[in-house]
């Protein structure tokens, strides 16, 4: 049975930098109350590829070998701190070069990271749920047992897609990955009148159309 943990999508090469322990802090414009296990997902888009030529990060894979659209590691989210001029200065030059360290943003601090064999999966905005692979769940238990942390109990079984008749696990906004993609397209056509909670959206998806 698959176990479910929270996941965060990060662009490459940042995701691989986290997986390899080069980047210890993820910088975000928003905080979270979540702490503990967190899957690190490499998004389909890339960013700051000049980083690959920096000798300080020579262990990063070449551009053509960067995993895209896949979970690449499991981390332990230790803390989320509001950035201040003092904390930005204390971060050090190397860490500041691996994120947007602007006052008022948030530093997501990892207390441990275990890289895994890339597991293909579409990403999503914000925190989302991911059903772990056996390898990833073993990494989760390893992280949970470090530094006196209690061994994590199996998380809640993944919820199912809210579309009637769909048995796939929920990916984001109450939908599986397939229906989430279709729903996002439908909403973008008219953002003023359409929303994720619209009964019309769910009915259209159940009928196989978002036209």
PDB file of N, CA and C in Angstrom, residues 121-124 128-129 131 158-164 166-187 195-206 210:
ATOM      1  N   UNK A 121       5.965  12.229 -11.949  1.00  0.00           N
ATOM      2  CA  UNK A 121       4.663  12.657 -11.443  1.00  0.00           C
ATOM      3  C   UNK A 121       4.480  14.126 -11.796  1.00  0.00           C
ATOM      4  N   UNK A 122       3.296  14.539 -12.289  1.00  0.00           N
ATOM      5  CA  UNK A 122       3.062  15.963 -12.523  1.00  0.00           C
ATOM      6  C   UNK A 122       3.100  16.729 -11.207  1.00  0.00           C
ATOM      7  N   UNK A 123       3.542  17.958 -11.258  1.00  0.00           N
ATOM      8  CA  UNK A 123       3.584  18.788 -10.066  1.00  0.00           C
ATOM      9  C   UNK A 123       2.320  19.611  -9.909  1.00  0.00           C
ATOM     10  N   UNK A 124       2.330  20.519  -8.930  1.00  0.00           N
ATOM     11  CA  UNK A 124       1.182  21.397  -8.673  1.00  0.00           C
ATOM     12  C   UNK A 124       1.663  22.595  -7.880  1.00  0.00           C
ATOM     13  N   UNK A 128       1.131  19.749  -2.100  1.00  0.00           N
ATOM     14  CA  UNK A 128       0.183  18.784  -2.623  1.00  0.00           C
ATOM     15  C   UNK A 128       0.550  17.397  -2.110  1.00  0.00           C
ATOM     16  N   UNK A 129      -0.322  16.440  -2.303  1.00  0.00           N
ATOM     17  CA  UNK A 129      -0.129  15.099  -1.758  1.00  0.00           C
ATOM     18  C   UNK A 129       0.495  14.169  -2.791  1.00  0.00           C
ATOM     19  N   UNK A 131       1.763  10.010  -3.331  1.00  0.00           N
ATOM     20  CA  UNK A 131       1.843   8.633  -2.863  1.00  0.00           C
ATOM     21  C   UNK A 131       3.266   8.136  -3.071  1.00  0.00           C
ATOM     22  N   UNK A 158      -4.217   8.156   0.800  1.00  0.00           N
ATOM     23  CA  UNK A 158      -4.566   9.226  -0.137  1.00  0.00           C
ATOM     24  C   UNK A 158      -6.062   9.263  -0.423  1.00  0.00           C
ATOM     25  N   UNK A 159      -6.606  10.466  -0.483  1.00  0.00           N
ATOM     26  CA  UNK A 159      -8.008  10.632  -0.835  1.00  0.00           C
ATOM     27  C   UNK A 159      -8.191  10.436  -2.335  1.00  0.00           C
ATOM     28  N   UNK A 160      -9.391  10.098  -2.720  1.00  0.00           N
ATOM     29  CA  UNK A 160      -9.683   9.853  -4.126  1.00  0.00           C
ATOM     30  C   UNK A 160     -10.166  11.126  -4.814  1.00  0.00           C
ATOM     31  N   UNK A 161     -10.020  11.139  -6.118  1.00  0.00           N
ATOM     32  CA  UNK A 161     -10.487  12.248  -6.954  1.00  0.00           C
ATOM     33  C   UNK A 161     -11.985  12.463  -6.720  1.00  0.00           C
ATOM     34  N   UNK A 162     -12.405  13.731  -6.715  1.00  0.00           N
ATOM     35  CA  UNK A 162     -13.807  14.031  -6.406  1.00  0.00           C
ATOM     36  C   UNK A 162     -14.744  13.838  -7.600  1.00  0.00           C
ATOM     37  N   UNK A 163     -14.201  13.553  -8.766  1.00  0.00           N
ATOM     38  CA  UNK A 163     -15.042  13.308  -9.940  1.00  0.00           C
ATOM     39  C   UNK A 163     -15.705  11.939  -9.800  1.00  0.00           C
ATOM     40  N   UNK A 164     -17.003  11.890  -9.965  1.00  0.00           N
ATOM     41  CA  UNK A 164     -17.759  10.650  -9.807  1.00  0.00           C
ATOM     42  C   UNK A 164     -17.214   9.554 -10.715  1.00  0.00           C
ATOM     43  N   UNK A 166     -14.257   8.214 -10.692  1.00  0.00           N
ATOM     44  CA  UNK A 166     -12.804   8.201 -10.818  1.00  0.00           C
ATOM     45  C   UNK A 166     -12.195   7.611  -9.545  1.00  0.00           C
ATOM     46  N   UNK A 167     -11.351   6.616  -9.685  1.00  0.00           N
ATOM     47  CA  UNK A 167     -10.752   5.932  -8.539  1.00  0.00           C
ATOM     48  C   UNK A 167      -9.302   6.345  -8.307  1.00  0.00           C
ATOM     49  N   UNK A 168      -8.796   7.289  -9.117  1.00  0.00           N
ATOM     50  CA  UNK A 168      -7.411   7.720  -8.947  1.00  0.00           C
ATOM     51  C   UNK A 168      -7.273   8.600  -7.706  1.00  0.00           C
ATOM     52  N   UNK A 169      -6.066   8.637  -7.148  1.00  0.00           N
ATOM     53  CA  UNK A 169      -5.811   9.418  -5.937  1.00  0.00           C
ATOM     54  C   UNK A 169      -5.822  10.912  -6.221  1.00  0.00           C
ATOM     55  N   UNK A 170      -6.228  11.674  -5.219  1.00  0.00           N
ATOM     56  CA  UNK A 170      -6.287  13.121  -5.347  1.00  0.00           C
ATOM     57  C   UNK A 170      -4.879  13.693  -5.517  1.00  0.00           C
ATOM     58  N   UNK A 171      -4.759  14.613  -6.458  1.00  0.00           N
ATOM     59  CA  UNK A 171      -3.473  15.249  -6.751  1.00  0.00           C
ATOM     60  C   UNK A 171      -3.458  16.685  -6.249  1.00  0.00           C
ATOM     61  N   UNK A 172      -4.443  17.483  -6.645  1.00  0.00           N
ATOM     62  CA  UNK A 172      -4.540  18.877  -6.220  1.00  0.00           C
ATOM     63  C   UNK A 172      -5.965  19.375  -6.445  1.00  0.00           C
ATOM     64  N   UNK A 173      -6.393  20.308  -5.582  1.00  0.00           N
ATOM     65  CA  UNK A 173      -7.718  20.914  -5.684  1.00  0.00           C
ATOM     66  C   UNK A 173      -8.842  19.854  -5.678  1.00  0.00           C
ATOM     67  N   UNK A 174      -8.589  18.697  -5.094  1.00  0.00           N
ATOM     68  CA  UNK A 174      -9.602  17.653  -5.007  1.00  0.00           C
ATOM     69  C   UNK A 174      -9.669  16.738  -6.211  1.00  0.00           C
ATOM     70  N   UNK A 175      -8.811  16.974  -7.221  1.00  0.00           N
ATOM     71  CA  UNK A 175      -8.828  16.180  -8.449  1.00  0.00           C
ATOM     72  C   UNK A 175      -7.574  15.320  -8.572  1.00  0.00           C
ATOM     73  N   UNK A 176      -7.669  14.227  -9.344  1.00  0.00           N
ATOM     74  CA  UNK A 176      -6.487  13.453  -9.710  1.00  0.00           C
ATOM     75  C   UNK A 176      -5.671  14.281 -10.692  1.00  0.00           C
ATOM     76  N   UNK A 177      -4.473  13.812 -11.021  1.00  0.00           N
ATOM     77  CA  UNK A 177      -3.598  14.582 -11.912  1.00  0.00           C
ATOM     78  C   UNK A 177      -4.236  14.829 -13.277  1.00  0.00           C
ATOM     79  N   UNK A 178      -4.924  13.818 -13.825  1.00  0.00           N
ATOM     80  CA  UNK A 178      -5.540  13.949 -15.149  1.00  0.00           C
ATOM     81  C   UNK A 178      -6.663  14.975 -15.134  1.00  0.00           C
ATOM     82  N   UNK A 179      -7.585  14.853 -14.165  1.00  0.00           N
ATOM     83  CA  UNK A 179      -8.707  15.789 -14.097  1.00  0.00           C
ATOM     84  C   UNK A 179      -8.256  17.183 -13.657  1.00  0.00           C
ATOM     85  N   UNK A 180      -7.180  17.251 -12.855  1.00  0.00           N
ATOM     86  CA  UNK A 180      -6.653  18.554 -12.446  1.00  0.00           C
ATOM     87  C   UNK A 180      -6.186  19.339 -13.666  1.00  0.00           C
ATOM     88  N   UNK A 181      -5.496  18.671 -14.581  1.00  0.00           N
ATOM     89  CA  UNK A 181      -5.008  19.336 -15.788  1.00  0.00           C
ATOM     90  C   UNK A 181      -6.164  19.858 -16.635  1.00  0.00           C
ATOM     91  N   UNK A 182      -7.213  19.038 -16.806  1.00  0.00           N
ATOM     92  CA  UNK A 182      -8.370  19.459 -17.596  1.00  0.00           C
ATOM     93  C   UNK A 182      -9.103  20.606 -16.918  1.00  0.00           C
ATOM     94  N   UNK A 183      -9.240  20.520 -15.594  1.00  0.00           N
ATOM     95  CA  UNK A 183      -9.955  21.561 -14.851  1.00  0.00           C
ATOM     96  C   UNK A 183      -9.224  22.892 -14.925  1.00  0.00           C
ATOM     97  N   UNK A 184      -7.905  22.854 -14.829  1.00  0.00           N
ATOM     98  CA  UNK A 184      -7.119  24.086 -14.886  1.00  0.00           C
ATOM     99  C   UNK A 184      -7.297  24.774 -16.230  1.00  0.00           C
ATOM    100  N   UNK A 185      -7.345  23.996 -17.310  1.00  0.00           N
ATOM    101  CA  UNK A 185      -7.566  24.564 -18.642  1.00  0.00           C
ATOM    102  C   UNK A 185      -8.934  25.227 -18.720  1.00  0.00           C
ATOM    103  N   UNK A 186      -9.958  24.562 -18.197  1.00  0.00           N
ATOM    104  CA  UNK A 186     -11.334  25.083 -18.222  1.00  0.00           C
ATOM    105  C   UNK A 186     -11.439  26.397 -17.461  1.00  0.00           C
ATOM    106  N   UNK A 187     -10.809  26.462 -16.293  1.00  0.00           N
ATOM    107  CA  UNK A 187     -10.874  27.673 -15.465  1.00  0.00           C
ATOM    108  C   UNK A 187     -10.154  28.832 -16.136  1.00  0.00           C
ATOM    109  N   UNK A 195     -14.484  28.619 -11.120  1.00  0.00           N
ATOM    110  CA  UNK A 195     -13.666  28.358  -9.940  1.00  0.00           C
ATOM    111  C   UNK A 195     -13.510  26.860  -9.720  1.00  0.00           C
ATOM    112  N   UNK A 196     -12.546  26.499  -8.856  1.00  0.00           N
ATOM    113  CA  UNK A 196     -12.278  25.097  -8.570  1.00  0.00           C
ATOM    114  C   UNK A 196     -13.468  24.415  -7.890  1.00  0.00           C
ATOM    115  N   UNK A 197     -14.263  25.193  -7.153  1.00  0.00           N
ATOM    116  CA  UNK A 197     -15.379  24.609  -6.396  1.00  0.00           C
ATOM    117  C   UNK A 197     -16.676  24.536  -7.203  1.00  0.00           C
ATOM    118  N   UNK A 198     -16.636  24.963  -8.451  1.00  0.00           N
ATOM    119  CA  UNK A 198     -17.839  24.999  -9.276  1.00  0.00           C
ATOM    120  C   UNK A 198     -18.424  23.602  -9.494  1.00  0.00           C
ATOM    121  N   UNK A 199     -19.712  23.383  -9.146  1.00  0.00           N
ATOM    122  CA  UNK A 199     -20.357  22.095  -9.426  1.00  0.00           C
ATOM    123  C   UNK A 199     -20.374  21.795 -10.925  1.00  0.00           C
ATOM    124  N   UNK A 200     -20.453  22.846 -11.741  1.00  0.00           N
ATOM    125  CA  UNK A 200     -20.462  22.660 -13.191  1.00  0.00           C
ATOM    126  C   UNK A 200     -19.155  22.029 -13.660  1.00  0.00           C
ATOM    127  N   UNK A 201     -18.041  22.451 -13.046  1.00  0.00           N
ATOM    128  CA  UNK A 201     -16.750  21.896 -13.421  1.00  0.00           C
ATOM    129  C   UNK A 201     -16.711  20.397 -13.148  1.00  0.00           C
ATOM    130  N   UNK A 202     -17.117  19.989 -11.955  1.00  0.00           N
ATOM    131  CA  UNK A 202     -17.098  18.570 -11.595  1.00  0.00           C
ATOM    132  C   UNK A 202     -18.002  17.756 -12.524  1.00  0.00           C
ATOM    133  N   UNK A 203     -19.163  18.322 -12.833  1.00  0.00           N
ATOM    134  CA  UNK A 203     -20.106  17.615 -13.717  1.00  0.00           C
ATOM    135  C   UNK A 203     -19.526  17.454 -15.118  1.00  0.00           C
ATOM    136  N   UNK A 204     -18.860  18.503 -15.618  1.00  0.00           N
ATOM    137  CA  UNK A 204     -18.265  18.429 -16.944  1.00  0.00           C
ATOM    138  C   UNK A 204     -17.148  17.385 -16.994  1.00  0.00           C
ATOM    139  N   UNK A 205     -16.335  17.328 -15.947  1.00  0.00           N
ATOM    140  CA  UNK A 205     -15.250  16.361 -15.900  1.00  0.00           C
ATOM    141  C   UNK A 205     -15.780  14.933 -15.832  1.00  0.00           C
ATOM    142  N   UNK A 206     -16.859  14.737 -15.077  1.00  0.00           N
ATOM    143  CA  UNK A 206     -17.457  13.418 -14.966  1.00  0.00           C
ATOM    144  C   UNK A 206     -18.028  12.967 -16.311  1.00  0.00           C
ATOM    145  N   UNK A 210     -14.663  19.421 -20.877  1.00  0.00           N
ATOM    146  CA  UNK A 210     -14.518  20.734 -20.239  1.00  0.00           C
ATOM    147  C   UNK A 210     -14.615  21.816 -21.313  1.00  0.00           C
TER     148      UNK A 210
END
